[in-house]
Coordinates of C-alpha atoms and ligand atoms in Angstrom, one line a residue:
X1 CA 0.1 0.2 0.2
X2 CA 1.3 3.4 -0.8
X3 CA 1.8 5.9 2.6
X4 CA 1.9 9.4 2.0
X5 CA 0.7 12.6 4.1
X6 CA 2.1 15.9 3.1
X7 CA 5.1 16.2 5.7
X8 CA 3.8 19.6 7.6
X9 CA 6.0 19.9 10.3
X10 CA 9.3 20.0 8.1
X11 CA 7.6 22.0 5.1
X12 CA 7.2 24.6 8.4
X13 CA 10.7 24.1 9.6
X14 CA 12.2 24.6 6.2
X15 CA 10.2 27.7 5.3
X16 CA 9.9 30.1 8.5
X17 CA 12.9 28.7 11.2
X18 CA 15.8 28.3 8.3
X19 CA 14.8 30.3 5.7
X20 CA 12.5 33.0 7.6
X21 CA 9.9 33.1 5.3
X22 CA 8.5 36.7 6.9
X23 CA 11.8 38.1 5.5
X24 CA 9.9 38.1 1.9
X25 CA 7.8 40.4 2.7
X26 CA 9.6 43.2 2.6
X27 CA 9.1 42.5 -1.0
X28 CA 6.7 44.3 -3.3
X29 CA 3.7 41.9 -3.9
X30 CA 4.3 40.1 -0.5
X31 CA 3.5 42.5 1.9
X32 CA 0.4 40.3 3.2
X33 CA 1.9 36.9 2.7
X34 CA 2.5 36.3 6.9
X35 CA 3.8 33.4 7.9
X36 CA 0.2 32.1 9.2
X37 CA -1.1 32.2 5.7
X38 CA 1.2 30.2 4.3
X39 CA 0.9 27.6 7.0
X40 CA -2.8 27.7 5.8
X41 CA -2.1 27.0 2.3
X42 CA 0.3 23.9 2.8
X43 CA -2.5 22.6 5.5
X44 CA -5.5 23.0 3.2
X45 CA -3.5 21.8 0.4
X46 CA -2.4 18.7 2.1
X47 CA -6.2 18.0 3.0
X48 CA -6.5 18.5 -0.7
X49 CA -4.0 15.8 -2.0
X50 CA -4.9 13.2 0.4
X51 CA -8.5 13.5 -0.1
X52 CA -8.4 13.8 -4.4
X53 CA -5.0 12.8 -5.6
X54 CA -3.5 10.3 -3.7
X55 CA -6.2 7.7 -4.2
X56 CA -6.2 8.7 -7.8
X57 CA -2.9 7.3 -7.9
X58 CA -2.7 3.6 -8.3
X59 CA -5.9 3.6 -9.9
X60 CA -4.3 5.7 -12.9
X61 CA -1.3 3.4 -13.1
X62 CA -3.2 0.4 -13.5
X63 CA -5.7 1.6 -16.4
X64 CA -3.2 4.4 -17.6
X65 CA -4.6 6.9 -20.5
X66 CA -6.4 5.6 -23.8
X67 CA -6.1 6.9 -27.3
X68 CA -8.7 6.5 -30.0
X69 CA -9.4 7.9 -33.1
X70 CA -7.3 11.3 -31.9
X71 CA -9.0 11.0 -28.6
X72 CA -6.8 10.2 -25.5
X73 CA -9.1 9.4 -22.4
X74 CA -7.6 10.6 -19.0
X75 CA -8.3 7.4 -16.3
X76 CA -11.1 7.3 -14.4
X77 CA -11.7 10.3 -11.4
X78 CA -9.3 12.1 -13.1
X79 CA -11.3 14.2 -14.7
X80 CA -13.4 15.2 -11.6
X81 CA -9.8 15.2 -9.6
X82 CA -8.7 18.1 -12.2
X83 CA -12.0 19.8 -11.4
X84 CA -11.6 20.1 -7.5
X85 CA -7.8 21.3 -8.3
X86 CA -9.3 23.7 -10.3
X87 CA -11.9 24.9 -8.1
X88 CA -9.4 24.9 -5.3
X89 CA -7.5 27.8 -7.4
X90 CA -4.1 24.9 -6.5
X91 CA -2.9 25.7 -10.4
X92 CA -2.4 29.1 -9.1
X93 CA -0.8 30.2 -6.3
X94 CA 2.4 31.4 -7.7
X95 CA 0.3 33.6 -10.9
X96 CA 0.0 36.8 -11.3
X97 CA -2.8 38.5 -9.7
X98 CA -2.9 40.8 -13.2
X99 CA -4.1 37.6 -15.0
X100 CA -6.2 36.1 -12.0
X101 CA -3.5 34.2 -9.8
X102 CA -2.9 34.5 -6.3
X103 CA 0.8 36.4 -6.3
X104 CA 1.9 33.3 -3.4
X105 CA 5.5 33.6 -2.5
X106 CA 7.4 30.5 -4.8
X107 CA 8.5 28.6 -1.7
X108 CA 4.8 28.0 -1.0
X109 CA 4.2 27.0 -4.4
X110 CA 6.8 25.1 -4.7
X111 CA 5.9 22.9 -1.3
X112 CA 2.7 22.0 -2.9
X113 CA 4.1 21.1 -5.9
X114 CA 6.4 18.8 -3.7
X115 CA 3.2 17.5 -2.2
X116 CA 0.9 17.2 -5.9
X117 CA 4.0 15.1 -7.1
X118 CA 4.5 12.9 -4.1
X119 CA 0.6 12.1 -4.0
X120 CA 0.4 11.6 -7.6
X121 CA 3.1 12.6 -10.4
X122 CA 0.9 11.8 -13.5
X123 CA -1.7 14.3 -12.2
X124 CA 0.8 17.1 -11.8
X125 CA 2.1 17.0 -15.2
X126 CA -1.0 18.2 -16.6
X127 CA -1.4 21.6 -14.9
X128 CA 2.7 21.7 -13.9
X129 CA 3.4 22.3 -17.9
X130 CA 0.3 25.0 -18.3
X131 CA 2.8 27.0 -15.4
X132 CA 5.8 26.4 -17.5
X133 CA 3.4 27.5 -20.8
X134 CA 2.1 30.5 -18.8
X135 CA 5.5 31.9 -17.9
X136 CA 7.5 31.9 -21.7
X137 CA 4.3 33.8 -22.8
X138 CA 4.3 36.1 -19.5
X139 CA 7.9 36.9 -20.3
X140 CA 8.2 37.0 -24.3
X141 CA 4.5 37.1 -26.0
X142 CA 3.3 40.4 -27.2
X143 CA 0.2 41.9 -24.9
X144 CA -2.5 40.7 -27.3
X145 CA -1.1 37.2 -27.0
X146 CA -0.8 37.5 -22.9
X147 CA -4.2 38.9 -22.5
X148 CA -5.9 36.2 -24.7
X149 CA -3.9 33.3 -23.3
X150 CA -2.5 34.0 -19.8
X151 CA -5.9 34.3 -18.1
X152 CA -7.2 31.1 -19.0
X153 CA -4.0 29.0 -18.2
X154 CA -4.1 31.0 -14.9
X155 CA -7.6 29.7 -14.5
X156 CA -6.9 26.2 -15.5
X157 CA -9.5 26.3 -17.7
X158 CA -6.8 25.3 -20.8
X159 CA -3.8 23.9 -20.2
X160 CA 0.3 23.9 -21.9
X161 CA 2.7 21.5 -23.7
X162 CA 6.3 22.0 -24.6
X163 CA 6.7 21.0 -28.5
X164 CA 10.5 20.5 -28.5
X165 CA 11.1 16.5 -29.2
X166 CA 11.1 15.0 -32.9
X167 CA 12.0 11.6 -33.8
X168 CA 15.5 12.5 -35.0
X169 CA 15.5 15.2 -32.8
X170 CA 15.8 14.9 -28.7
X171 CA 19.4 16.6 -27.3
X172 CA 20.3 18.5 -30.0
X173 CA 17.4 20.7 -30.6
X174 CA 19.5 22.1 -33.5
X175 CA 18.0 19.2 -35.8
X176 CA 14.4 20.6 -35.9
X177 CA 12.8 20.2 -38.9
X178 CA 9.2 21.6 -37.9
X179 CA 8.4 23.9 -40.5
X180 CA 6.3 27.5 -40.0
X181 CA 5.5 29.4 -42.9
X182 CA 4.5 33.1 -42.1
X183 CA 1.1 34.3 -43.7
X184 CA 0.0 37.8 -45.1
X185 CA -2.5 37.8 -41.6
X186 CA 0.9 37.9 -39.0
X187 CA -0.1 34.7 -38.3
X188 CA 2.0 31.4 -39.3
X189 CA 1.4 28.0 -40.8
X190 CA 2.9 24.9 -39.1
X191 CA 3.6 21.5 -40.3
X192 CA 5.9 18.9 -38.8
X193 CA 5.5 16.1 -36.2
X194 CA 6.5 16.3 -32.4
X195 CA 7.0 12.7 -30.1
X196 CA 6.5 12.5 -26.4
X197 CA 4.8 15.8 -25.9
X198 CA 3.8 15.6 -22.4
X199 CA -0.2 16.2 -21.9
X200 CA -0.1 16.5 -25.5
X201 CA -3.7 16.1 -25.8
X202 CA -6.7 14.8 -23.4
X203 CA -9.7 15.6 -21.9
X204 CA -9.0 17.6 -18.6
X205 CA -9.5 20.8 -20.6
X206 CA -11.6 22.9 -22.8
X207 CA -8.6 23.9 -25.1
X208 CA -5.1 22.8 -25.1
X209 CA -2.2 25.3 -26.2
X210 CA 1.1 24.0 -27.4
X211 CA 4.0 26.1 -27.7
X212 CA 5.7 25.0 -30.5
X213 CA 9.5 25.2 -31.7
X214 CA 9.9 25.5 -35.3
X215 CA 11.7 26.4 -38.4
X216 CA 11.1 29.8 -40.8
X217 CA 12.3 29.5 -44.2
X218 CA 15.6 30.5 -44.7
X219 CA 16.5 30.5 -40.8
X220 CA 19.9 29.8 -40.3
X221 CA 21.0 25.9 -40.0
X222 CA 20.8 24.8 -36.3
X223 CA 19.8 26.3 -33.1
X224 CA 20.3 30.0 -34.2
X225 CA 17.2 29.5 -36.7
X226 CA 14.6 28.4 -34.2
X227 CA 11.5 30.3 -33.6
X228 CA 8.6 29.6 -31.1
X229 CA 5.3 29.6 -31.8
X230 CA 2.1 29.4 -30.2
X231 CA -0.6 27.2 -31.3
X232 CA -3.9 26.8 -29.6
X233 CA -6.0 23.1 -30.5
X234 CA -8.9 25.5 -30.5
X235 CA -8.7 29.2 -32.1
X236 CA -9.6 31.2 -29.6
X237 CA -11.8 34.3 -30.5
X238 CA -10.8 37.7 -29.4
X239 CA -13.1 37.3 -26.9
X240 CA -11.5 34.0 -25.5
X241 CA -14.3 31.5 -26.4
X242 CA -13.6 28.2 -28.5
X243 CA -13.4 29.0 -32.6
X244 CA -12.7 26.3 -35.2
X245 CA -10.5 23.5 -34.6
X246 CA -6.9 23.8 -35.7
X247 CA -4.7 21.6 -37.3
X248 CA -3.5 19.7 -34.9
X249 CA -3.8 15.6 -34.5
X250 CA -2.8 13.8 -31.8
X251 CA -1.6 10.5 -34.3
X252 CA -0.9 8.0 -30.9
X253 CA 0.3 7.9 -27.2
X254 CA 3.5 6.0 -25.7
X255 CA 3.3 2.9 -24.0
X256 CA 5.6 3.6 -21.0
X257 CA 7.4 2.1 -18.1
X258 CA 6.1 4.6 -15.8
X259 CA 3.6 8.0 -15.3
X260 CA 1.2 5.7 -17.3
X261 CA -1.6 8.2 -16.3
X262 CA 0.0 11.2 -17.9
X263 CA -0.7 11.0 -21.9
X264 CA 2.7 11.1 -23.6
X265 CA 1.4 11.7 -27.0
X266 CA 2.7 11.8 -30.8
X267 CA 1.8 15.1 -32.3
X268 CA 1.2 16.0 -35.5
X269 CA 1.3 19.4 -36.8
X270 CA -0.7 19.9 -40.4
X271 CA -1.1 24.1 -41.6
X272 CA -2.0 24.4 -37.9
X273 CA -2.0 28.0 -37.4
X274 CA 0.2 29.6 -34.6
X275 CA 1.4 32.4 -33.7
X276 CA 5.0 34.0 -33.2
X277 CA 6.2 34.3 -29.3
X278 CA 9.0 36.9 -29.3
X279 CA 11.5 37.1 -32.0
X280 CA 12.0 35.3 -34.9
X281 CA 15.1 32.8 -34.8
X282 CA 15.3 33.6 -30.8
X283 CA 13.2 30.9 -30.0
X284 CA 15.1 29.0 -27.6
X285 CA 15.6 32.3 -25.6
X286 CA 11.8 32.3 -24.8
X287 CA 11.3 28.9 -24.6
X288 CA 14.0 28.8 -21.9
X289 CA 11.7 30.3 -19.7
X290 CA 9.9 27.7 -19.7
X291 CA 12.7 24.8 -19.4
X292 CA 14.2 26.7 -16.9
X293 CA 10.8 26.3 -15.2
X294 CA 10.4 22.9 -15.7
X295 CA 13.9 22.1 -14.9
X296 CA 13.1 23.0 -11.5
X297 CA 9.9 21.3 -11.3
X298 CA 11.5 17.9 -12.1
X299 CA 13.9 18.1 -9.4
X300 CA 10.6 18.8 -7.3
X301 CA 9.0 15.8 -8.9
X302 CA 12.3 13.7 -7.5
X303 CA 12.3 14.8 -4.2
X304 CA 7.9 14.4 -3.9
X305 CA 8.0 10.7 -5.3
X306 CA 11.3 10.2 -3.0
X307 CA 9.0 11.5 -0.1
X308 CA 6.6 9.0 -0.9
X309 CA 8.5 6.1 -1.2
X310 CA 10.0 7.3 2.3
X311 CA 6.5 7.0 4.0
X312 CA 5.7 4.1 2.6
X313 CA 8.8 2.1 3.4
X314 CA 8.7 3.3 6.8
X315 CA 5.1 2.1 7.1
X316 CA 5.7 -1.2 5.9
X317 CA 9.4 -1.7 8.3
X318 CA 7.7 -0.7 11.3
X319 CA 5.1 -4.1 10.3
X320 CA 7.1 -6.7 8.7
X321 CA 8.5 -8.7 11.3
X322 CA 11.3 -11.1 10.4
X323 CA 14.4 -11.9 12.5
X324 CA 15.4 -10.9 15.8
X325 CA 18.1 -7.5 16.6
X326 CA 21.4 -7.9 16.8
X327 CA 21.2 -6.2 20.0
X328 CA 18.6 -8.9 21.6
X329 CA 14.9 -9.1 20.9
X330 CA 13.2 -5.9 20.8
X331 CA 10.0 -7.3 20.6
X332 CA 9.9 -10.6 22.5
X333 CA 5.9 -10.8 23.0
X334 CA 6.1 -10.9 19.1
X335 CA 7.3 -14.0 17.3
X336 CA 9.8 -11.3 15.2
X337 CA 10.9 -7.9 15.5
X338 CA 9.7 -5.6 12.9
X339 CA 12.4 -5.2 10.7
X340 CA 13.2 -1.6 11.3
X341 CA 15.3 -3.1 14.2
X342 CA 18.0 -4.0 11.6
X343 CA 21.0 -1.8 10.6
X344 CA 20.8 -2.2 6.9
X345 CA 16.9 -1.2 6.8
X346 CA 18.1 1.8 9.0
X347 CA 20.6 2.9 7.0
X348 CA 18.2 2.8 3.7
X349 CA 15.2 4.8 5.8
X350 CA 18.3 7.5 6.9
X351 CA 19.7 7.9 3.9
X352 CA 16.2 8.6 2.5
X353 CA 15.2 10.7 4.9
X354 CA 18.7 12.8 4.8
X355 CA 18.1 13.4 0.7
X356 CA 14.3 14.7 1.2
X357 CA 15.0 17.1 4.3
X358 CA 18.0 18.3 2.6
X359 CA 16.4 18.8 -1.0
X360 CA 13.7 20.2 0.4
X361 CA 15.7 22.8 2.1
X362 CA 17.5 23.3 -0.7
X363 CA 15.1 24.0 -3.2
X364 CA 13.0 26.7 -1.1
X365 CA 16.4 28.3 -0.8
X366 CA 16.3 28.2 -4.7
X367 CA 12.6 29.3 -4.6
X368 CA 13.5 32.0 -2.3
X369 CA 16.0 33.5 -4.9
X370 CA 13.1 33.3 -7.7
X371 CA 11.3 35.6 -5.6
X372 CA 14.0 38.1 -5.3
X373 CA 14.0 37.8 -9.2
X374 CA 11.4 38.7 -9.9
X375 CA 9.9 41.2 -7.3
X376 CA 12.8 43.2 -5.9
X377 CA 13.1 46.6 -6.5
X378 CA 16.8 46.6 -6.4
X379 CA 18.7 46.1 -9.4
X380 CA 22.1 44.0 -8.0
X381 CA 19.5 41.9 -5.6
X382 CA 17.6 41.1 -8.7
X383 CA 20.8 40.6 -10.8
X384 CA 22.4 38.3 -7.9
X385 CA 19.6 36.1 -7.5
X386 CA 19.1 35.5 -10.9
X387 CA 22.6 34.3 -10.9
X388 CA 22.0 32.0 -8.3
X389 CA 19.0 30.3 -9.8
X390 CA 20.8 29.5 -12.9
X391 CA 23.5 28.0 -10.8
X392 CA 21.4 25.7 -8.9
X393 CA 18.7 24.9 -11.9
X394 CA 21.0 22.2 -13.1
X395 CA 21.7 21.0 -9.9
X396 CA 18.2 21.0 -8.2
X397 CA 17.0 19.1 -11.7
X398 CA 19.6 16.4 -11.9
X399 CA 20.3 15.5 -8.1
X400 CA 17.0 15.7 -6.6
X401 CA 16.0 13.4 -9.1
X402 CA 18.6 10.8 -9.2
X403 CA 18.6 11.2 -5.5
X404 CA 14.5 10.6 -5.7
X405 CA 15.4 7.0 -7.8
X406 CA 17.0 6.4 -5.4
X407 CA 15.1 6.5 -2.6
X408 CA 12.3 4.8 -4.8
X409 CA 14.8 1.9 -5.4
X410 CA 15.9 1.5 -1.4
X411 CA 12.1 1.7 -0.5
X412 CA 11.6 -1.5 -2.7
X413 CA 14.5 -3.0 -1.2
X414 CA 13.1 -2.7 2.4
X415 CA 9.7 -4.6 1.5
X416 CA 12.2 -7.4 0.0
X417 CA 10.5 -9.7 -2.6
X418 CA 6.9 -7.7 -1.4
X419 CA 8.3 -4.9 -3.2
X420 CA 8.2 -6.3 -6.6
X421 CA 4.8 -7.1 -6.5
X422 CA 2.9 -4.7 -8.3
X423 CA -0.6 -4.7 -5.2
X424 CA 2.1 -3.4 -2.9
X425 CA 2.1 -0.2 -4.4
X426 CA 6.4 1.1 -4.3
X427 CA 7.4 -0.3 -7.3
X428 CA 5.1 1.8 -9.0
X429 CA 7.1 4.6 -7.3
X430 CA 10.2 3.3 -9.1
X431 CA 8.7 3.6 -12.2
X432 CA 7.6 6.5 -11.9
X433 CA 10.9 8.2 -11.0
X434 CA 12.7 6.9 -13.5
X435 CA 11.6 9.4 -16.1
X436 CA 12.4 12.5 -14.4
X437 CA 16.3 11.6 -14.8
X438 CA 15.5 11.9 -18.5
X439 CA 13.1 14.3 -19.6
X440 CA 13.6 18.4 -19.3
X441 CA 17.3 17.8 -20.6
X442 CA 18.7 14.4 -19.4
X443 CA 20.6 14.2 -15.8
X444 CA 23.8 14.2 -18.1
X445 CA 23.2 17.5 -20.2
X446 CA 22.6 18.8 -16.6
X447 CA 25.5 18.3 -15.9
X448 CA 27.5 19.7 -18.8
X449 CA 25.2 23.1 -18.5
X450 CA 26.8 23.1 -15.2
X451 CA 30.2 22.8 -16.1
X452 CA 30.5 24.5 -19.5
X453 CA 27.8 27.0 -18.9
X454 CA 26.9 28.1 -15.6
X455 CA 30.5 27.5 -13.8
X456 CA 32.7 30.0 -16.6
X457 CA 29.7 32.6 -16.6
X458 CA 30.4 35.7 -16.2
X459 CA 34.2 34.7 -15.4
X460 CA 32.6 32.5 -12.4
X461 CA 30.6 35.2 -10.8
X462 CA 27.8 32.9 -10.5
X463 CA 30.2 30.6 -8.3
X464 CA 30.3 33.5 -5.6
X465 CA 26.6 33.3 -4.9
X466 CA 27.1 29.7 -3.1
X467 CA 30.6 29.8 -2.4
X468 CA 30.9 33.3 -0.5
X469 CA 28.0 32.4 2.1
X470 CA 29.1 28.5 2.6
X471 CA 32.6 30.0 3.5
X472 CA 31.4 32.8 5.9
X473 CA 28.9 30.3 7.6
X474 CA 31.8 28.4 8.6
X475 CA 34.1 30.8 9.5
X476 CA 31.3 32.0 11.5
X477 CA 30.2 28.9 13.0
X478 CA 33.1 26.6 13.3
X479 CA 33.5 26.9 16.8
X480 CA 29.8 26.4 18.1
X481 CA 29.7 24.4 21.0
X482 CA 26.9 22.0 19.9
X483 CA 27.7 21.5 15.4
X484 CA 31.1 23.0 15.5
X485 CA 32.5 19.2 15.0
X486 CA 30.0 18.8 12.0
X487 CA 31.0 22.3 10.3
X488 CA 33.8 21.4 10.5
X489 CA 33.6 18.0 8.6
X490 CA 31.5 20.1 6.4
X491 CA 34.6 22.5 5.5
X492 CA 36.6 19.4 4.5
X493 CA 33.9 18.4 1.7
X494 CA 33.8 21.9 0.5
X495 CA 37.3 22.3 0.4
X496 CA 37.0 19.5 -2.1
X497 CA 34.4 20.9 -4.2
X498 CA 36.6 24.0 -4.5
X499 CA 39.5 22.1 -5.3
X500 CA 37.6 19.9 -7.9
X501 CA 36.1 23.3 -9.2
X502 CA 39.8 24.7 -9.7
X503 CA 40.8 21.5 -11.1
X504 CA 38.0 21.6 -14.1
X505 CA 38.1 25.2 -14.9
X506 CA 42.1 24.3 -15.2
X507 CA 41.5 21.4 -17.5
X508 CA 38.7 22.7 -19.5
X509 CA 40.9 25.5 -21.2
X510 CA 43.1 23.0 -22.5
X511 CA 40.5 19.9 -23.3
X512 CA 36.8 20.4 -23.6
X513 CA 36.6 16.5 -23.6
X514 CA 37.9 16.4 -20.0
X515 CA 35.5 18.7 -18.6
X516 CA 32.7 16.4 -20.4
X517 CA 34.3 13.0 -18.4
X518 CA 34.0 15.1 -15.0
X519 CA 31.1 16.5 -15.4
X520 CA 28.4 13.8 -13.7
X521 CA 31.0 13.0 -10.8
X522 CA 31.4 17.1 -10.2
X523 CA 27.7 17.9 -10.4
X524 CA 26.8 15.0 -8.0
X525 CA 30.1 16.3 -5.8
X526 CA 28.8 19.7 -6.2
X527 CA 25.0 18.5 -5.1
X528 CA 26.0 16.8 -1.6
X529 CA 28.2 19.7 -0.5
X530 CA 25.0 22.1 -1.1
X531 CA 23.2 19.4 0.6
X532 CA 25.9 19.3 3.2
X533 CA 25.2 23.0 3.5
X534 CA 21.7 22.9 4.1
X535 CA 22.2 19.7 6.7
X536 CA 24.8 22.0 8.7
X537 CA 22.2 25.2 8.9
X538 CA 19.6 23.3 9.6
X539 CA 21.4 21.3 12.6
X540 CA 22.6 24.7 13.9
X541 CA 19.1 26.4 13.6
X542 CA 17.9 22.4 15.8
X543 CA 20.3 22.7 18.4
X544 CA 20.1 26.5 19.2
X545 CA 16.1 25.5 19.4
X546 CA 17.5 23.2 22.0
X547 CA 19.3 24.9 23.9
X548 CA 17.1 27.6 24.1
X549 CA 14.4 25.3 25.2
X550 CA 11.5 24.2 23.5
X551 CA 8.3 21.9 23.8
X552 CA 8.4 20.1 20.5
X553 CA 11.9 18.6 21.6
X554 CA 11.7 15.2 19.4
X555 CA 11.9 17.3 15.9
X556 CA 14.9 19.3 16.8
X557 CA 16.9 16.2 17.9
X558 CA 15.4 14.2 15.3
X559 CA 17.1 16.8 12.9
X560 CA 20.2 16.6 14.4
X561 CA 20.3 12.8 14.4
X562 CA 19.7 13.0 10.6
X563 CA 22.2 16.1 10.4
X564 CA 24.5 13.9 11.9
X565 CA 24.2 10.7 9.4
X566 CA 24.3 13.1 6.4
X567 CA 27.7 14.9 7.7
X568 CA 29.0 10.9 8.8
X569 CA 27.6 8.9 6.4
X570 CA 26.4 10.9 2.8
X571 CA 29.3 13.6 2.6
X572 CA 32.5 11.6 2.7
X573 CA 31.2 10.3 -0.8
X574 CA 32.9 14.2 -1.7
X575 CA 36.3 12.8 -1.0
X576 CA 36.4 9.8 -3.4
X577 CA 34.2 12.5 -6.3
X578 CA 37.1 14.4 -6.2
X579 CA 39.7 11.7 -6.4
X580 CA 37.8 10.3 -9.1
X581 CA 37.4 13.8 -11.4
X582 CA 41.0 14.2 -11.2
X583 CA 41.8 11.0 -12.4
X584 CA 40.9 13.1 -15.8
X585 CA 39.4 11.7 -19.1
X586 CA 42.2 9.1 -19.9
X587 CA 40.9 5.6 -19.0
X588 CA 37.2 6.8 -20.0
X589 CA 38.0 7.7 -23.7
X590 CA 40.8 5.2 -24.3
X591 CA 39.4 2.6 -26.2
X592 CA 38.2 2.8 -30.1
X593 CA 34.5 2.7 -30.5
X594 CA 34.7 -0.8 -31.7
X595 CA 36.3 -2.2 -29.0
X596 CA 32.8 -1.8 -27.0
Ligands
FAD601 C1 7.9 10.2 -20.6 C2 8.3 11.1 -21.6 C3 8.0 12.6 -21.5 C4 8.3 13.8 -21.8 N1 7.6 15.5 -22.5 C5 8.0 16.0 -22.9 C6 7.3 16.7 -23.4 O1 6.5 17.4 -23.1 N2 8.1 17.8 -24.5 C7 9.2 17.7 -25.3 O2 9.8 18.1 -26.0 N3 9.9 16.6 -25.0 C8 9.5 15.6 -24.2 N4 10.2 14.6 -23.6 C9 11.1 13.8 -24.0 C10 12.8 14.5 -23.7 O3 12.7 15.5 -23.3 C11 13.8 13.3 -24.1 O4 13.7 12.1 -24.4 C12 15.0 13.9 -23.8 O5 15.6 15.4 -24.0 C13 16.2 13.3 -24.6 O6 16.3 13.3 -25.6 P1 16.4 11.9 -26.7 O7 15.4 10.6 -25.9 O8 16.0 11.9 -28.0 O9 17.4 11.3 -26.0 P2 18.8 11.4 -26.8 O10 18.8 12.9 -27.3 O11 19.4 10.5 -28.3 O12 20.3 11.0 -25.8 C14 20.3 10.0 -25.8 C15 22.1 9.9 -24.8 O13 22.7 10.8 -25.5 C16 23.4 11.5 -24.2 N5 23.6 12.9 -25.1 C17 23.3 13.2 -26.1 N6 24.0 14.2 -26.4 C18 25.0 14.1 -25.6 C19 25.9 15.7 -25.5 N7 26.4 16.2 -26.7 N8 26.7 14.8 -25.3 C20 27.0 13.6 -24.2 N9 25.9 13.2 -24.0 C21 24.6 13.1 -24.9 C22 21.8 11.4 -23.2 O14 22.3 12.1 -22.3 C23 21.0 10.4 -23.0 O15 21.7 9.8 -22.3 C24 9.6 13.3 -22.9 C25 10.4 11.9 -22.8 C26 9.4 11.5 -22.2 C27 9.8 9.8 -22.6

């Protein structure tokens, strides 16, 4: 059985005690976002997902989506679930009030997104893509396009998609072939085939708005000749009502390993009418607004599903009786002890817990930067926040999804053979989580983005927004009476990251293949140090609360214990990652292609 309830206590800790949500109230538009209001939103969201989304997770997986003559039927209950989602306003939390949104902080929206992904990842993909489409149109669309489309995407009556992938073109978007021919009235006619389009066709909304990458005639070859178009399934009337059907056909859906209730569609554009978004041949710039938002969301998918896996494993290992504790029977009245007493099961549970709580803390840190980048009236603060988000986006995407999948795998293992059996629900988590490491730019590509673009950007300036606060924290707290030792251990891992950064920067100058060979290990090293930073900060907050006296001591003691576990049992991987990085590309690249 799948267990998931929103981890509200930990969410409140991260939001208010670790990252001081009240400090966001100085930003324009967030004056009313008090901690009490944010807590109420989280509590209501938790009730909604438990009542509506969680019960549809296993049934949606079993039934899947169905394609019939171009029409896609979502599984039983999804239509009603989506209606309740829209009526509750759950898709518009962080959208602009000018278009009907609620203008709440990004942090609270991210935590609600985590709940949605933890309770039903397939469901979450439908509204998730709409928000990304909203962001791209909002930042690059004309006023006319914004006024027509944004209110409908925000209120959830229309849904969005991102149409990049084609059969011959996945990672390398320069290979796109879909054509866009200019028309006398300023519109375009699009022709081409897209594959793997999430939510490309479904029965949840009255209209579907595709954001499509395509090539105009005579456009430069490769990535420099790509433009972005908005192509609706039904052509909207100027008043926003639905008009004629456009030339957009769903020619089939994929039969997949997981997220079976999310429709992954083949879409054929046949002289479909579309409108340019942004400037000709500058489509990637506009599309990256959606892609960057989706990358952070995909990271949240890894975290949400990792939490669901953890909670299910806790419930199972408390219940399952096998063997006796190595320290002597703990439950002598029972025929055997519950397996939660065994160190190897503890290893799995503590690892999942340390990953999830660490990723939640890091995710909210980045979400707060999103608010500063959008709302601050200080241009320097906005620029710093933008640099920080750019640096952290590949880390959030790849690290959270790698760890999320690892958590599902650990959870499955704690169930033994029962984990492999469909009715027990935990294998669905592993199947669902796997895609997050692949789509929205594979994790290997995220690593190349970190090392090839984000690290050298502005002569390494972006790195400062991570390295400086870490160095300052170490200096200020290394002698802390309670957590000073832990911080000194963390400082060693940070030192490994600094050495690796200098090594990679220097090697990459002479040989880009060296950077490519180091990329995935470097991202993992950066990621586990970033989680380590969150853990030492959380340990300090917990230690200070305990010293001051608290009526919630069990929570803070568990925080400190989990911090210790992370620092002692996971963070030492930093040393071996540095070692691997410094080995360079030689053994990786030595064999001829034919030798494999
Ligand atoms: C369920 C699902 C939903 C999806 N949803 C969408 C969607 O909504 N919209 C959309 O447009 N697409 C979507 N995709 C497509 C997805 O984003 C791509 O599958 C992904 O970007 C990888 O492209 P590819 O599959 O063609 O792999 P390829 O690009 O062929 O890559 C294969 C392998 O080679 C590696 N590789 C490729 N190039 C390089 C390089 N230069 N250096 C190092 N390694 C490299 C990759 O990391 C990967 O491991 C979806 C896919 C799936 C399966």
